[in-house]
mmCIF file of N, CA and C in Angstrom:
data_model
loop_
_atom_site.group_PDB
_atom_site.id
_atom_site.type_symbol
_atom_site.label_atom_id
_atom_site.label_comp_id
_atom_site.label_asym_id
_atom_site.label_seq_id
_atom_site.Cartn_x
_atom_site.Cartn_y
_atom_site.Cartn_z
ATOM 1 N N MET V 1 120.283 131.291 94.870
ATOM 2 C CA MET V 1 119.054 130.775 95.431
ATOM 3 C C MET V 1 118.836 129.311 95.018
ATOM 4 N N CYS V 2 119.119 128.964 93.789
ATOM 5 C CA CYS V 2 118.904 127.586 93.334
ATOM 6 C C CYS V 2 119.802 126.604 94.055
ATOM 7 N N GLU V 3 120.892 127.079 94.661
ATOM 8 C CA GLU V 3 121.779 126.187 95.403
ATOM 9 C C GLU V 3 121.037 125.491 96.536
ATOM 10 N N VAL V 4 120.075 126.194 97.142
ATOM 11 C CA VAL V 4 119.295 125.603 98.227
ATOM 12 C C VAL V 4 118.524 124.401 97.696
ATOM 13 N N PHE V 5 117.950 124.530 96.527
ATOM 14 C CA PHE V 5 117.163 123.449 95.948
ATOM 15 C C PHE V 5 118.055 122.384 95.304
ATOM 16 N N ALA V 6 119.050 122.815 94.555
ATOM 17 C CA ALA V 6 119.925 121.886 93.848
ATOM 18 C C ALA V 6 120.815 121.108 94.810
ATOM 19 N N GLY V 7 121.099 121.685 95.958
ATOM 20 C CA GLY V 7 122.009 121.056 96.908
ATOM 21 C C GLY V 7 121.353 120.076 97.862
ATOM 22 N N GLN V 8 120.062 119.832 97.681
ATOM 23 C CA GLN V 8 119.392 118.925 98.621
ATOM 24 C C GLN V 8 119.876 117.482 98.449
ATOM 25 N N ASP V 9 119.687 116.714 99.483
ATOM 26 C CA ASP V 9 120.080 115.301 99.492
ATOM 27 C C ASP V 9 119.309 114.558 98.402
ATOM 28 N N PRO V 10 120.003 113.860 97.497
ATOM 29 C CA PRO V 10 119.321 113.121 96.426
ATOM 30 C C PRO V 10 118.322 112.071 96.929
ATOM 31 N N HIS V 11 118.495 111.605 98.153
ATOM 32 C CA HIS V 11 117.544 110.643 98.716
ATOM 33 C C HIS V 11 116.141 111.244 98.807
ATOM 34 N N ARG V 12 116.055 112.554 99.017
ATOM 35 C CA ARG V 12 114.743 113.215 99.131
ATOM 36 C C ARG V 12 113.925 113.091 97.852
ATOM 37 N N TYR V 13 114.585 113.144 96.698
ATOM 38 C CA TYR V 13 113.816 113.083 95.444
ATOM 39 C C TYR V 13 113.924 111.733 94.735
ATOM 40 N N ALA V 14 114.557 110.770 95.386
ATOM 41 C CA ALA V 14 114.549 109.401 94.856
ATOM 42 C C ALA V 14 113.142 108.830 94.995
ATOM 43 N N LEU V 15 112.735 108.032 94.023
ATOM 44 C CA LEU V 15 111.396 107.451 94.033
ATOM 45 C C LEU V 15 111.357 106.150 94.825
ATOM 46 N N THR V 16 110.283 105.964 95.569
ATOM 47 C CA THR V 16 110.040 104.742 96.302
ATOM 48 C C THR V 16 108.620 104.285 95.996
ATOM 49 N N THR V 17 108.473 102.992 95.728
ATOM 50 C CA THR V 17 107.158 102.413 95.487
ATOM 51 C C THR V 17 106.722 101.656 96.730
ATOM 52 N N ARG V 18 105.518 101.955 97.187
ATOM 53 C CA ARG V 18 104.946 101.225 98.318
ATOM 54 C C ARG V 18 103.687 100.503 97.838
ATOM 55 N N ARG V 19 103.583 99.247 98.251
ATOM 56 C CA ARG V 19 102.377 98.467 97.959
ATOM 57 C C ARG V 19 101.434 98.603 99.143
ATOM 58 N N LEU V 20 100.163 98.850 98.848
ATOM 59 C CA LEU V 20 99.169 98.994 99.906
ATOM 60 C C LEU V 20 97.785 98.682 99.360
ATOM 61 N N ARG V 21 96.825 98.659 100.252
ATOM 62 C CA ARG V 21 95.436 98.437 99.855
ATOM 63 C C ARG V 21 94.687 99.751 99.979
ATOM 64 N N ILE V 22 93.981 100.091 98.916
ATOM 65 C CA ILE V 22 93.107 101.266 98.943
ATOM 66 C C ILE V 22 91.685 100.745 98.807
ATOM 67 N N ASN V 23 90.946 100.889 99.882
ATOM 68 C CA ASN V 23 89.557 100.422 99.912
ATOM 69 C C ASN V 23 89.446 98.967 99.458
ATOM 70 N N GLY V 24 90.345 98.139 99.981
ATOM 71 C CA GLY V 24 90.295 96.713 99.723
ATOM 72 C C GLY V 24 91.019 96.240 98.470
ATOM 73 N N GLN V 25 91.467 97.150 97.635
ATOM 74 C CA GLN V 25 92.153 96.767 96.402
ATOM 75 C C GLN V 25 93.658 96.971 96.557
ATOM 76 N N SER V 26 94.417 95.938 96.216
ATOM 77 C CA SER V 26 95.871 96.020 96.274
ATOM 78 C C SER V 26 96.381 96.891 95.125
ATOM 79 N N THR V 27 97.279 97.809 95.458
ATOM 80 C CA THR V 27 97.850 98.704 94.452
ATOM 81 C C THR V 27 99.250 99.106 94.889
ATOM 82 N N SER V 28 99.930 99.828 94.046
ATOM 83 C CA SER V 28 101.228 100.393 94.420
ATOM 84 C C SER V 28 101.227 101.868 94.048
ATOM 85 N N ILE V 29 101.921 102.625 94.868
ATOM 86 C CA ILE V 29 102.035 104.067 94.651
ATOM 87 C C ILE V 29 103.509 104.414 94.660
ATOM 88 N N ARG V 30 103.930 105.168 93.677
ATOM 89 C CA ARG V 30 105.335 105.568 93.545
ATOM 90 C C ARG V 30 105.427 107.082 93.738
ATOM 91 N N LEU V 31 106.166 107.471 94.774
ATOM 92 C CA LEU V 31 106.356 108.887 95.107
ATOM 93 C C LEU V 31 107.807 109.136 95.517
ATOM 94 N N GLU V 32 108.196 110.376 95.478
ATOM 95 C CA GLU V 32 109.499 110.772 95.978
ATOM 96 C C GLU V 32 109.519 110.583 97.495
ATOM 97 N N ASN V 33 110.682 110.247 98.039
ATOM 98 C CA ASN V 33 110.820 110.004 99.479
ATOM 99 C C ASN V 33 110.362 111.186 100.326
ATOM 100 N N ALA V 34 110.603 112.396 99.865
ATOM 101 C CA ALA V 34 110.174 113.576 100.628
ATOM 102 C C ALA V 34 108.662 113.575 100.827
ATOM 103 N N PHE V 35 107.907 113.148 99.806
ATOM 104 C CA PHE V 35 106.452 113.093 99.944
ATOM 105 C C PHE V 35 106.025 111.952 100.850
ATOM 106 N N TRP V 36 106.708 110.802 100.776
ATOM 107 C CA TRP V 36 106.394 109.709 101.692
ATOM 108 C C TRP V 36 106.627 110.160 103.138
ATOM 109 N N ASP V 37 107.700 110.909 103.364
ATOM 110 C CA ASP V 37 107.974 111.404 104.717
ATOM 111 C C ASP V 37 106.829 112.285 105.222
ATOM 112 N N ILE V 38 106.327 113.144 104.367
ATOM 113 C CA ILE V 38 105.228 114.033 104.772
ATOM 114 C C ILE V 38 103.948 113.231 104.988
ATOM 115 N N LEU V 39 103.669 112.275 104.112
ATOM 116 C CA LEU V 39 102.480 111.439 104.304
ATOM 117 C C LEU V 39 102.570 110.668 105.618
ATOM 118 N N ASP V 40 103.753 110.218 105.971
ATOM 119 C CA ASP V 40 103.945 109.548 107.264
ATOM 120 C C ASP V 40 103.673 110.522 108.412
ATOM 121 N N GLN V 41 104.088 111.781 108.274
ATOM 122 C CA GLN V 41 103.822 112.795 109.295
ATOM 123 C C GLN V 41 102.326 113.061 109.429
ATOM 124 N N ILE V 42 101.649 113.182 108.293
ATOM 125 C CA ILE V 42 100.199 113.423 108.316
ATOM 126 C C ILE V 42 99.506 112.262 109.024
ATOM 127 N N SER V 43 99.887 111.048 108.686
ATOM 128 C CA SER V 43 99.275 109.863 109.282
ATOM 129 C C SER V 43 99.497 109.829 110.788
ATOM 130 N N THR V 44 100.721 110.110 111.199
ATOM 131 C CA THR V 44 101.025 110.162 112.629
ATOM 132 C C THR V 44 100.189 111.240 113.305
ATOM 133 N N HIS V 45 100.101 112.394 112.680
ATOM 134 C CA HIS V 45 99.302 113.507 113.205
ATOM 135 C C HIS V 45 97.836 113.094 113.381
ATOM 136 N N ASP V 46 97.329 112.293 112.436
ATOM 137 C CA ASP V 46 95.936 111.855 112.479
ATOM 138 C C ASP V 46 95.732 110.574 113.293
ATOM 139 N N GLY V 47 96.824 109.965 113.747
ATOM 140 C CA GLY V 47 96.725 108.780 114.581
ATOM 141 C C GLY V 47 96.352 107.506 113.832
ATOM 142 N N VAL V 48 96.725 107.440 112.550
ATOM 143 C CA VAL V 48 96.447 106.255 111.733
ATOM 144 C C VAL V 48 97.713 105.854 110.990
ATOM 145 N N SER V 49 97.682 104.672 110.380
ATOM 146 C CA SER V 49 98.811 104.263 109.551
ATOM 147 C C SER V 49 98.766 105.035 108.231
ATOM 148 N N THR V 50 99.885 105.073 107.536
ATOM 149 C CA THR V 50 99.932 105.752 106.239
ATOM 150 C C THR V 50 98.978 105.099 105.241
ATOM 151 N N PRO V 51 98.952 103.763 105.115
ATOM 152 C CA PRO V 51 97.979 103.162 104.199
ATOM 153 C C PRO V 51 96.522 103.502 104.568
ATOM 154 N N ALA V 52 96.218 103.543 105.877
ATOM 155 C CA ALA V 52 94.853 103.889 106.305
ATOM 156 C C ALA V 52 94.518 105.332 105.930
ATOM 157 N N PHE V 53 95.466 106.240 106.111
ATOM 158 C CA PHE V 53 95.240 107.635 105.726
ATOM 159 C C PHE V 53 94.993 107.753 104.225
ATOM 160 N N ILE V 54 95.840 107.089 103.431
ATOM 161 C CA ILE V 54 95.714 107.174 101.970
ATOM 162 C C ILE V 54 94.378 106.582 101.523
ATOM 163 N N SER V 55 93.981 105.476 102.108
ATOM 164 C CA SER V 55 92.705 104.853 101.767
ATOM 165 C C SER V 55 91.534 105.767 102.122
ATOM 166 N N GLN V 56 91.605 106.398 103.293
ATOM 167 C CA GLN V 56 90.549 107.323 103.715
ATOM 168 C C GLN V 56 90.479 108.530 102.787
ATOM 169 N N LEU V 57 91.625 109.064 102.424
ATOM 170 C CA LEU V 57 91.663 110.197 101.501
ATOM 171 C C LEU V 57 91.029 109.813 100.169
ATOM 172 N N HIS V 58 91.382 108.637 99.657
ATOM 173 C CA HIS V 58 90.816 108.173 98.396
ATOM 174 C C HIS V 58 89.295 108.056 98.502
ATOM 175 N N SER V 59 88.797 107.505 99.598
ATOM 176 C CA SER V 59 87.353 107.367 99.802
ATOM 177 C C SER V 59 86.660 108.725 99.810
ATOM 178 N N GLU V 60 87.255 109.686 100.500
ATOM 179 C CA GLU V 60 86.650 111.013 100.585
ATOM 180 C C GLU V 60 86.650 111.715 99.231
ATOM 181 N N VAL V 61 87.716 111.549 98.472
ATOM 182 C CA VAL V 61 87.772 112.149 97.135
ATOM 183 C C VAL V 61 86.718 111.521 96.234
ATOM 184 N N LEU V 62 86.546 110.204 96.322
ATOM 185 C CA LEU V 62 85.516 109.534 95.531
ATOM 186 C C LEU V 62 84.144 110.126 95.810
ATOM 187 N N ILE V 63 83.855 110.366 97.076
ATOM 188 C CA ILE V 63 82.558 110.920 97.463
ATOM 189 C C ILE V 63 82.405 112.353 96.954
ATOM 190 N N LEU V 64 83.447 113.160 97.108
ATOM 191 C CA LEU V 64 83.364 114.585 96.743
ATOM 192 C C LEU V 64 83.457 114.849 95.242
ATOM 193 N N ARG V 65 84.331 114.103 94.554
ATOM 194 C CA ARG V 65 84.643 114.449 93.169
ATOM 195 C C ARG V 65 84.617 113.282 92.187
ATOM 196 N N GLY V 66 84.466 112.066 92.676
ATOM 197 C CA GLY V 66 84.583 110.902 91.805
ATOM 198 C C GLY V 66 86.034 110.459 91.739
ATOM 199 N N GLU V 67 86.287 109.477 90.900
ATOM 200 C CA GLU V 67 87.641 108.912 90.782
ATOM 201 C C GLU V 67 88.639 109.978 90.331
ATOM 202 N N PRO V 68 89.712 110.196 91.128
ATOM 203 C CA PRO V 68 90.716 111.189 90.707
ATOM 204 C C PRO V 68 91.485 110.707 89.483
ATOM 205 N N GLN V 69 91.758 111.624 88.566
ATOM 206 C CA GLN V 69 92.494 111.270 87.353
ATOM 207 C C GLN V 69 93.950 110.932 87.658
ATOM 208 N N ASN V 70 94.519 111.592 88.653
ATOM 209 C CA ASN V 70 95.919 111.353 88.991
ATOM 210 C C ASN V 70 96.052 111.371 90.517
ATOM 211 N N PHE V 71 95.899 110.208 91.131
ATOM 212 C CA PHE V 71 95.890 110.126 92.589
ATOM 213 C C PHE V 71 97.244 110.485 93.194
ATOM 214 N N THR V 72 98.341 110.131 92.539
ATOM 215 C CA THR V 72 99.651 110.485 93.093
ATOM 216 C C THR V 72 99.840 111.995 93.117
ATOM 217 N N SER V 73 99.332 112.704 92.123
ATOM 218 C CA SER V 73 99.397 114.173 92.150
ATOM 219 C C SER V 73 98.545 114.716 93.290
ATOM 220 N N LEU V 74 97.393 114.092 93.522
ATOM 221 C CA LEU V 74 96.554 114.508 94.641
ATOM 222 C C LEU V 74 97.305 114.314 95.958
ATOM 223 N N LEU V 75 98.035 113.200 96.087
ATOM 224 C CA LEU V 75 98.822 112.969 97.302
ATOM 225 C C LEU V 75 99.905 114.037 97.472
ATOM 226 N N ARG V 76 100.574 114.385 96.384
ATOM 227 C CA ARG V 76 101.620 115.407 96.468
ATOM 228 C C ARG V 76 101.036 116.758 96.899
ATOM 229 N N THR V 77 99.905 117.119 96.316
ATOM 230 C CA THR V 77 99.316 118.415 96.680
ATOM 231 C C THR V 77 98.731 118.370 98.088
ATOM 232 N N ALA V 78 98.269 117.195 98.538
ATOM 233 C CA ALA V 78 97.823 117.065 99.928
ATOM 234 C C ALA V 78 98.990 117.343 100.874
ATOM 235 N N CYS V 79 100.179 116.887 100.500
ATOM 236 C CA CYS V 79 101.380 117.170 101.296
ATOM 237 C C CYS V 79 101.642 118.669 101.362
ATOM 238 N N LEU V 80 101.489 119.348 100.237
ATOM 239 C CA LEU V 80 101.697 120.801 100.207
ATOM 240 C C LEU V 80 100.683 121.517 101.080
ATOM 241 N N VAL V 81 99.423 121.068 101.036
ATOM 242 C CA VAL V 81 98.383 121.661 101.880
ATOM 243 C C VAL V 81 98.736 121.479 103.352
ATOM 244 N N PHE V 82 99.175 120.280 103.710
ATOM 245 C CA PHE V 82 99.560 119.993 105.094
ATOM 246 C C PHE V 82 100.712 120.885 105.539
ATOM 247 N N MET V 83 101.722 121.017 104.690
ATOM 248 C CA MET V 83 102.883 121.835 105.040
ATOM 249 C C MET V 83 102.493 123.312 105.183
ATOM 250 N N ALA V 84 101.589 123.773 104.346
ATOM 251 C CA ALA V 84 101.154 125.177 104.400
ATOM 252 C C ALA V 84 100.200 125.446 105.561
ATOM 253 N N SER V 85 99.568 124.392 106.079
ATOM 254 C CA SER V 85 98.553 124.580 107.123
ATOM 255 C C SER V 85 99.140 124.915 108.479
ATOM 256 N N GLY V 86 100.418 124.621 108.673
ATOM 257 C CA GLY V 86 101.029 124.898 109.967
ATOM 258 C C GLY V 86 100.708 123.856 111.016
ATOM 259 N N THR V 87 100.056 122.748 110.640
ATOM 260 C CA THR V 87 99.710 121.708 111.615
ATOM 261 C C THR V 87 100.789 120.657 111.746
ATOM 262 N N ARG V 88 101.868 120.813 110.997
ATOM 263 C CA ARG V 88 102.927 119.818 111.066
ATOM 264 C C ARG V 88 103.647 119.896 112.413
ATOM 265 N N PRO V 89 104.260 118.812 112.835
ATOM 266 C CA PRO V 89 104.959 118.795 114.122
ATOM 267 C C PRO V 89 106.073 119.834 114.181
ATOM 268 N N GLN V 90 106.340 120.333 115.362
ATOM 269 C CA GLN V 90 107.345 121.386 115.554
ATOM 270 C C GLN V 90 108.707 120.973 114.994
ATOM 271 N N ALA V 91 109.119 119.735 115.195
ATOM 272 C CA ALA V 91 110.423 119.286 114.692
ATOM 273 C C ALA V 91 110.474 119.390 113.169
ATOM 274 N N ALA V 92 109.385 119.065 112.506
ATOM 275 C CA ALA V 92 109.350 119.157 111.041
ATOM 276 C C ALA V 92 109.406 120.602 110.586
ATOM 277 N N GLN V 93 108.777 121.498 111.341
ATOM 278 C CA GLN V 93 108.820 122.917 110.988
ATOM 279 C C GLN V 93 110.243 123.438 111.068
ATOM 280 N N LEU V 94 110.954 123.074 112.121
ATOM 281 C CA LEU V 94 112.335 123.537 112.276
ATOM 282 C C LEU V 94 113.237 122.975 111.205
ATOM 283 N N ALA V 95 113.036 121.714 110.842
ATOM 284 C CA ALA V 95 113.862 121.089 109.819
ATOM 285 C C ALA V 95 113.649 121.723 108.449
ATOM 286 N N ALA V 96 112.445 122.219 108.215
ATOM 287 C CA ALA V 96 112.127 122.810 106.907
ATOM 288 C C ALA V 96 112.654 124.238 106.791
ATOM 289 N N GLU V 97 112.969 124.857 107.884
ATOM 290 C CA GLU V 97 113.395 126.265 107.845
ATOM 291 C C GLU V 97 114.854 126.441 107.588
#
């Protein structure tokens, strides 16, 4: 069973840093490529750019809960929620199976 996980393309878990603005402030976020791919899918699904989606998510979290202690972890779990919701594009569903 671990072969499925261990055998994945190393590019998926390589880290990439993207510079963007969150609510007007310049910052950088470092995530694994697999999570960036999902965030790009979510953004496309919502009809916005990835930086716009991330900024909106940050704004909503601030309103609901205050400043998140670990925003990158919140982004990763948002990806998991999206994948579990079944709202991802059909091509992404087939690729994940």
